[in-house]
Amino acid sequence: MMAPTRSSRAAFVLLGGVQVTLIFTLAAVAVPLPGIGVEFGVRREELILLSAAYGLTFAGLLLFGGRLADRYGGQRALTAGLLVFGLASVAAPLAPGYGALLAARLTQGVGAALIAPAAMAVLRTVFPSPAAYGGAMATWGGLSVLGATAGNLLSGVISALLSWRWAFAVPLTVTVAALALAPRVLPAATGPHSGTGGPQHPDRRPRLDLPGALLATAGLASASYGLVLTDAWPWTSGRVLAPLVTGVVLLAMFVGVERRAPDPLLPPRFLLDRRRALGLAATALTAAGTATVFVLFSLHLQDERGWSALRTSTAFVPFAVALLASGRMAGRLIGRYGAPVVTGAGLAVGAVGLVLLSLLGVNDTVPYAYGLLPGFVLLAAGVAASFAGAAVLATDRVPAERTGLAGGVHNTAMETGPTVVFALLLGVGGDTASLAVTAALFGTAALALRLA
């Protein structure tokens, strides 16, 4: 495999920085959410919606965003997404009230849904050979969990030292920099296929499948919202059942429409590839496990141990360090042992970390150095390897003209996984049981990859 050139490294840094920022923004209001509620005088259910708003539009529109990237080219979709995301990032910190902030978060998600698959389509241009692209994806896989970690760390620090509004300076700064540097750093938007960054020939452009897009977006958003509400209401509540059932019905209709569509938004055969299906499942589960740990321990440290938001954020610093160190090794390990082996090994190591956290981490009489630190380090090492390997599996052997679709599906798994799994874990019981069940899921997935 040829070594990356200076220009390809610069392009990867730019695109990777944007990807990290998208996930950072997802977590930007997580720690300061109680303070926002006090400032705007809103109820718990309204805070839940505010927390979920960005993810609802982000996850719901990703498939359509991927199709737009394939039809009009990664460069165009990326620029359009950055503009939408940037404008919303200006509006969010200036929001005079809850409604304006909610609208800004929803709009940020729309921009992110265009950016994420488009960035992966442009990445295919930067690394055109399958070997080079696979190596790039191995590194790309760990960027999302890095963004989530950075969001939890910095949002607490910024809100404690300044204000939650300053957390939006990060996505705004990155967006402005990306718009300014993209014409210089990224390849020119030319070529016959969207997978190479330029729009396809009109005769070969995929149709937009608007009925499928509307059903997928509404179904995913509605079902996800219903799952999010299980944090405040029981599963039998009408508040939960109404959006949940509506979402399931709409997604069932989406499946029916896609079977008959001449150019479906999500071709059914696309998910039948065994390696791709395993990669997407591992992506969803790894994202869910990471999100579960962040949420549970952010609450545990503040509610049970009485830690401040700033101290809680700094507790995750070792997680970030271990994540970065392991992520640098993951690409080399994949090149030597293969993506399935590395993904399975990462899930197994992550399962051990989750077991330690379930046994010691939630016990507030055990010091941080013995109760939380070992579990955090092992989990970080495991998820770095799992995300890297799963990203390679999910995008392996994808035709250039479907790179945007692959990016949309991969990011959809990453966004919906935490919502689905965390909602299910809420019915399990306490923190110990939730972590133990997550560890069991990690172990089961590792075994499935081993037997595949």
XYZ file of C-alpha atoms in Angstrom:
452
model
C 0.000 0.000 0.000
C 1.353 3.394 -0.962
C 2.129 5.811 1.860
C -0.311 8.725 2.169
C 0.799 11.880 0.420
C 0.968 15.258 2.103
C -2.194 16.376 0.319
C -4.130 13.234 1.279
C -3.096 13.608 4.915
C -4.257 17.236 4.913
C -7.592 16.237 3.368
C -8.064 13.478 5.939
C -7.324 15.858 8.801
C -9.920 18.308 7.479
C -12.626 15.685 6.908
C -11.801 13.895 10.146
C -11.987 17.131 12.105
C -15.444 17.746 10.685
C -16.578 14.219 11.620
C -15.293 14.618 15.181
C -17.139 17.934 15.430
C -20.446 16.396 14.322
C -20.338 13.938 17.225
C -18.946 16.578 19.600
C -22.036 18.652 18.863
C -24.251 15.694 19.726
C -22.862 15.742 23.273
C -22.408 19.505 23.570
C -25.484 20.059 25.781
C -25.348 16.771 27.720
C -23.530 17.952 30.863
C -24.910 21.552 30.981
C -28.506 20.391 30.315
C -29.693 21.022 33.931
C -28.368 24.587 33.772
C -30.207 25.195 30.491
C -33.416 23.986 32.140
C -32.989 26.455 34.981
C -32.196 29.360 32.638
C -35.192 28.779 30.364
C -37.530 27.432 33.049
C -38.505 24.277 31.157
C -39.688 20.882 32.373
C -37.809 17.572 32.248
C -39.656 16.317 29.161
C -38.707 19.470 27.287
C -35.061 18.957 28.250
C -35.251 15.376 26.995
C -36.501 16.625 23.645
C -33.763 19.268 23.518
C -31.126 16.648 24.250
C -32.476 14.345 21.537
C -33.322 16.986 18.896
C -29.957 17.022 17.118
C -29.807 13.248 16.972
C -33.397 12.917 15.728
C -32.865 14.890 12.526
C -29.269 13.669 12.165
C -30.218 9.974 12.264
C -33.507 10.414 10.431
C -32.032 12.155 7.389
C -28.743 10.244 7.014
C -30.000 7.802 4.376
C -31.375 10.667 2.301
C -28.167 12.632 2.823
C -26.185 9.680 1.513
C -28.347 9.477 -1.585
C -27.917 13.223 -2.202
C -24.138 12.778 -1.987
C -24.298 9.944 -4.523
C -26.518 11.947 -6.869
C -24.961 15.397 -6.728
C -21.448 14.639 -5.551
C -19.744 14.556 -2.192
C -18.265 18.043 -2.557
C -21.588 19.734 -3.207
C -23.398 17.878 -0.431
C -20.540 18.607 1.978
C -20.606 22.338 1.235
C -24.398 22.539 1.537
C -24.308 20.640 4.818
C -21.573 22.840 6.254
C -23.548 25.973 5.410
C -26.699 24.661 7.125
C -24.719 23.371 10.107
C -22.770 26.615 10.432
C -25.845 28.863 10.347
C -27.526 26.726 12.990
C -24.358 26.885 15.115
C -24.625 30.681 15.011
C -28.292 30.626 16.008
C -27.919 28.174 18.919
C -25.765 30.297 21.279
C -27.848 33.376 20.459
C -31.141 31.629 21.267
C -33.290 33.880 23.484
C -35.485 30.990 24.622
C -36.165 27.277 24.553
C -38.005 27.231 21.220
C -35.207 28.990 19.353
C -32.575 26.676 20.825
C -34.658 23.613 19.941
C -35.055 24.820 16.344
C -31.307 25.454 16.087
C -30.496 21.947 17.365
C -32.905 20.360 14.895
C -31.345 22.372 12.061
C -27.836 21.377 13.136
C -28.925 17.765 12.734
C -30.132 18.453 9.193
C -26.738 19.858 8.252
C -24.932 16.978 9.952
C -27.009 14.449 7.989
C -25.688 15.997 4.764
C -22.103 16.320 5.976
C -21.437 12.839 7.390
C -22.096 10.692 4.278
C -20.695 13.380 1.973
C -17.417 13.414 3.909
C -17.086 9.650 3.421
C -17.814 10.052 -0.293
C -15.073 12.678 -0.624
C -12.761 10.459 1.409
C -13.084 7.873 -1.367
C -11.617 10.467 -3.721
C -8.696 11.148 -1.434
C -7.882 7.418 -1.109
C -9.060 5.868 -4.396
C -7.401 2.447 -4.047
C -9.272 -0.156 -1.945
C -6.242 -0.749 0.301
C -5.696 2.958 0.970
C -9.405 3.547 1.552
C -9.588 0.613 3.971
C -6.639 1.985 5.918
C -8.268 5.402 6.081
C -11.550 3.888 7.278
C -9.727 2.057 10.069
C -8.718 5.432 11.472
C -12.047 7.032 10.594
C -13.926 4.493 12.700
C -12.514 5.858 15.954
C -13.248 9.504 15.227
C -16.865 9.388 16.354
C -16.178 8.057 19.823
C -13.371 10.617 20.077
C -15.911 13.332 19.287
C -18.333 11.994 21.897
C -15.569 11.914 24.501
C -14.469 15.442 23.636
C -18.074 16.633 23.840
C -18.520 15.256 27.334
C -15.170 16.633 28.466
C -15.302 20.117 27.002
C -19.009 20.813 27.490
C -18.618 20.418 31.237
C -15.454 22.510 31.350
C -16.863 25.279 29.158
C -20.185 25.470 30.984
C -18.409 25.582 34.360
C -15.911 28.280 33.369
C -18.002 30.334 30.933
C -21.496 29.369 29.777
C -23.147 26.523 27.882
C -23.526 28.949 24.966
C -19.767 28.976 24.423
C -19.801 25.233 23.678
C -21.195 26.112 20.239
C -18.030 28.061 19.443
C -16.364 24.723 18.667
C -18.697 23.603 15.818
C -18.886 27.149 14.468
C -15.088 27.523 14.340
C -14.591 24.149 12.675
C -17.336 24.866 10.132
C -15.833 28.216 9.116
C -12.379 26.643 8.838
C -13.717 23.734 6.754
C -15.548 26.029 4.333
C -12.420 28.158 3.922
C -9.952 25.281 3.523
C -12.012 22.775 1.522
C -11.355 24.374 -1.906
C -7.604 24.279 -1.231
C -7.290 20.925 0.509
C -9.917 18.640 -1.003
C -9.789 17.244 -4.562
C -11.672 19.128 -7.235
C -15.334 18.160 -7.552
C -15.000 16.528 -10.941
C -15.473 13.043 -12.292
C -18.236 10.875 -13.693
C -19.235 9.318 -10.360
C -20.353 10.854 -7.136
C -18.141 8.484 -5.257
C -15.190 10.376 -6.699
C -16.466 13.634 -5.382
C -18.294 14.902 -8.472
C -21.873 14.480 -9.627
C -22.856 11.548 -11.782
C -23.863 11.817 -15.412
C -27.577 12.757 -15.537
C -28.466 9.419 -17.139
C -26.749 7.475 -14.351
C -27.812 9.537 -11.368
C -29.787 7.592 -8.755
C -33.327 8.793 -8.308
C -34.037 10.520 -5.020
C -36.890 8.192 -3.936
C -38.760 10.923 -2.076
C -41.484 8.601 -0.690
C -38.792 6.359 0.794
C -36.903 9.354 2.164
C -39.979 10.800 3.861
C -40.974 7.454 5.386
C -37.439 6.653 6.575
C -36.931 10.095 8.091
C -40.314 10.259 9.801
C -40.135 6.633 10.941
C -36.650 6.827 12.424
C -37.304 10.185 14.080
C -40.656 9.121 15.545
C -39.445 5.743 16.826
C -36.277 7.283 18.263
C -38.269 9.965 20.034
C -40.542 7.340 21.545
C -37.520 5.422 22.826
C -35.979 8.585 24.266
C -39.178 9.290 26.223
C -38.840 5.985 28.087
C -36.362 7.845 30.294
C -39.273 9.781 31.820
C -42.377 7.620 31.238
C -43.141 3.875 31.283
C -43.343 1.868 28.075
C -47.123 1.548 28.482
C -47.600 5.328 28.592
C -49.430 6.899 25.686
C -46.639 9.481 25.430
C -44.231 6.643 24.611
C -46.495 4.321 22.643
C -47.866 6.961 20.240
C -44.543 7.987 18.634
C -43.091 4.480 18.990
C -45.953 2.717 17.221
C -46.135 5.473 14.608
C -42.426 5.070 13.914
C -42.661 1.293 13.589
C -45.610 1.587 11.182
C -43.799 4.172 9.055
C -40.641 2.033 8.925
C -42.729 -0.994 7.888
C -44.222 1.113 5.104
C -40.669 2.168 4.154
C -39.662 -1.475 3.740
C -42.683 -2.094 1.506
C -41.985 0.977 -0.633
C -38.308 0.068 -1.023
C -39.165 -3.393 -2.348
C -41.173 -1.879 -5.186
C -39.073 1.224 -5.887
C -37.071 1.147 -9.163
C -34.170 2.936 -7.458
C -34.686 2.503 -3.689
C -33.191 4.764 -1.066
C -31.799 1.683 0.703
C -31.524 -1.325 -1.654
C -32.424 -4.438 0.394
C -29.461 -6.353 -1.007
C -27.088 -3.724 0.336
C -27.583 -5.077 3.854
C -27.341 -8.753 2.872
C -23.552 -8.700 2.624
C -22.447 -10.641 5.716
C -19.346 -8.584 6.475
C -21.269 -5.339 6.086
C -24.100 -6.516 8.327
C -21.626 -7.561 11.042
C -19.808 -4.243 10.753
C -23.016 -2.251 11.090
C -24.147 -4.326 14.086
C -20.767 -3.859 15.783
C -20.897 -0.122 15.084
C -24.359 0.224 16.623
C -23.463 -1.850 19.683
C -20.122 -0.129 20.304
C -21.723 3.306 20.038
C -24.482 2.184 22.383
C -22.024 0.846 24.973
C -19.970 4.024 24.934
C -23.030 6.250 25.245
C -24.395 4.117 28.078
C -21.190 4.497 30.088
C -21.041 8.252 29.488
C -24.651 8.798 30.581
C -24.625 6.449 33.570
C -21.370 7.707 35.027
C -22.050 11.367 34.318
C -25.161 10.976 36.466
C -23.540 8.650 39.018
C -20.574 10.895 39.718
C -22.734 13.993 40.145
C -25.765 12.481 41.879
C -24.201 9.726 43.988
C -20.696 11.032 44.662
C -21.574 14.725 44.634
C -18.977 15.694 42.032
C -19.214 18.957 40.122
C -19.767 19.049 36.362
C -16.136 20.120 35.891
C -14.756 17.284 38.009
C -17.076 14.814 36.265
C -15.771 15.889 32.872
C -12.147 15.477 33.941
C -12.906 11.925 35.128
C -13.162 10.924 31.475
C -9.699 12.261 30.543
C -8.007 8.834 30.925
C -10.706 7.392 28.680
C -9.784 9.918 25.986
C -6.040 9.233 26.354
C -6.512 5.464 26.118
C -8.822 5.951 23.149
C -6.251 7.988 21.225
C -3.431 5.565 21.985
C -5.465 2.507 20.990
C -6.828 4.185 17.882
C -3.319 4.721 16.558
C -2.635 0.989 16.851
C -5.944 -0.216 15.407
C -5.111 0.468 11.762
C -1.876 -1.529 11.928
C -3.612 -4.403 13.681
C -6.334 -4.509 11.019
C -3.690 -4.637 8.282
C -2.032 -7.587 10.019
C -4.939 -9.634 11.397
C -7.976 -8.428 9.445
C -11.010 -6.339 10.368
C -13.213 -9.175 11.752
C -10.525 -10.324 14.201
C -9.761 -6.803 15.442
C -13.451 -5.924 15.780
C -14.168 -9.075 17.776
C -11.110 -8.585 19.985
C -12.117 -4.976 20.639
C -15.605 -6.031 21.704
C -14.128 -8.692 24.012
C -11.771 -6.206 25.684
C -14.613 -3.705 25.974
C -16.755 -6.391 27.642
C -14.071 -6.898 30.299
C -13.989 -3.138 30.938
C -17.782 -3.066 31.299
C -17.702 -5.976 33.763
C -15.167 -4.119 35.916
C -17.305 -0.985 35.828
C -20.411 -2.977 36.801
C -18.605 -4.578 39.750
C -16.536 -1.667 41.039
C -17.335 1.560 39.182
C -20.836 2.102 40.568
C -19.679 1.440 44.137
C -19.086 4.928 45.541
C -16.960 3.512 48.389
C -14.297 2.313 45.925
C -11.796 5.054 44.976
C -11.739 6.310 41.406
C -8.250 4.906 40.755
C -9.401 1.348 41.521
C -13.074 1.430 40.676
C -13.388 3.521 37.531
C -9.959 3.970 35.983
C -9.222 0.326 34.977
C -12.670 -0.103 33.457
C -12.452 3.196 31.566
C -9.047 2.322 30.096
C -10.058 -1.179 29.000
C -13.354 0.030 27.554
C -11.613 2.805 25.618
C -9.051 0.376 24.193
C -11.803 -2.015 23.197
C -14.132 0.487 21.547
C -11.248 2.060 19.602
C -10.436 -1.309 18.031
C -14.095 -2.213 17.543
C -15.027 1.065 15.862
C -11.983 0.897 13.580
C -12.646 -2.664 12.462
C -16.398 -2.158 12.137
C -15.926 0.897 9.904
C -13.789 -1.182 7.534
C -16.343 -4.018 7.506
C -19.293 -1.668 6.931
C -17.695 0.031 3.910
C -15.755 -2.890 2.447
C -16.347 -3.666 -1.251
C -18.816 -0.795 -1.671
C -18.918 0.510 -5.272
C -17.699 4.075 -5.687
C -21.131 5.257 -6.790
C -22.640 4.052 -3.504
C -20.089 5.516 -1.109
C -22.585 8.113 0.083
C -25.140 5.390 0.761
C -22.555 3.415 2.735
C -21.707 6.523 4.735
C -25.365 7.174 5.461
C -26.024 3.602 6.614
C -22.848 3.486 8.721
C -23.672 6.749 10.484
C -27.319 5.713 10.924
C -26.167 2.606 12.805
C -23.910 4.794 14.929
C -26.690 7.254 15.778
C -29.608 4.876 16.310
C -27.668 2.222 18.230
C -27.334 4.252 21.458
C -30.985 5.317 21.378
C -32.344 1.785 20.953
C -30.002 -0.020 23.348
C -30.108 2.647 26.059
C -33.900 2.717 25.995
C -33.956 -1.069 26.431
C -31.443 -0.879 29.274
C -33.671 1.550 31.181
C -36.066 -1.339 31.780
C -33.347 -3.646 33.088
C -32.903 -2.016 36.470
C -30.029 -0.170 38.114
C -26.651 0.874 36.805
C -25.000 -2.438 37.726
C -27.541 -4.481 35.759
C -27.379 -2.133 32.759
C -23.591 -2.361 32.567
C -23.668 -6.145 33.012
C -26.202 -6.556 30.199
C -24.130 -4.298 27.936
C -21.050 -6.389 28.718
C -22.987 -9.528 27.792
C -24.025 -7.966 24.482
C -20.400 -7.066 23.751
C -19.290 -10.605 24.533
C -22.016 -12.151 22.387
C -21.098 -9.938 19.434
C -17.407 -10.806 19.853
C -18.279 -14.505 19.757
C -20.445 -14.016 16.664
C -17.540 -12.356 14.849
C -15.239 -15.150 15.946
C -17.607 -17.779 14.534
C -18.378 -15.833 11.326
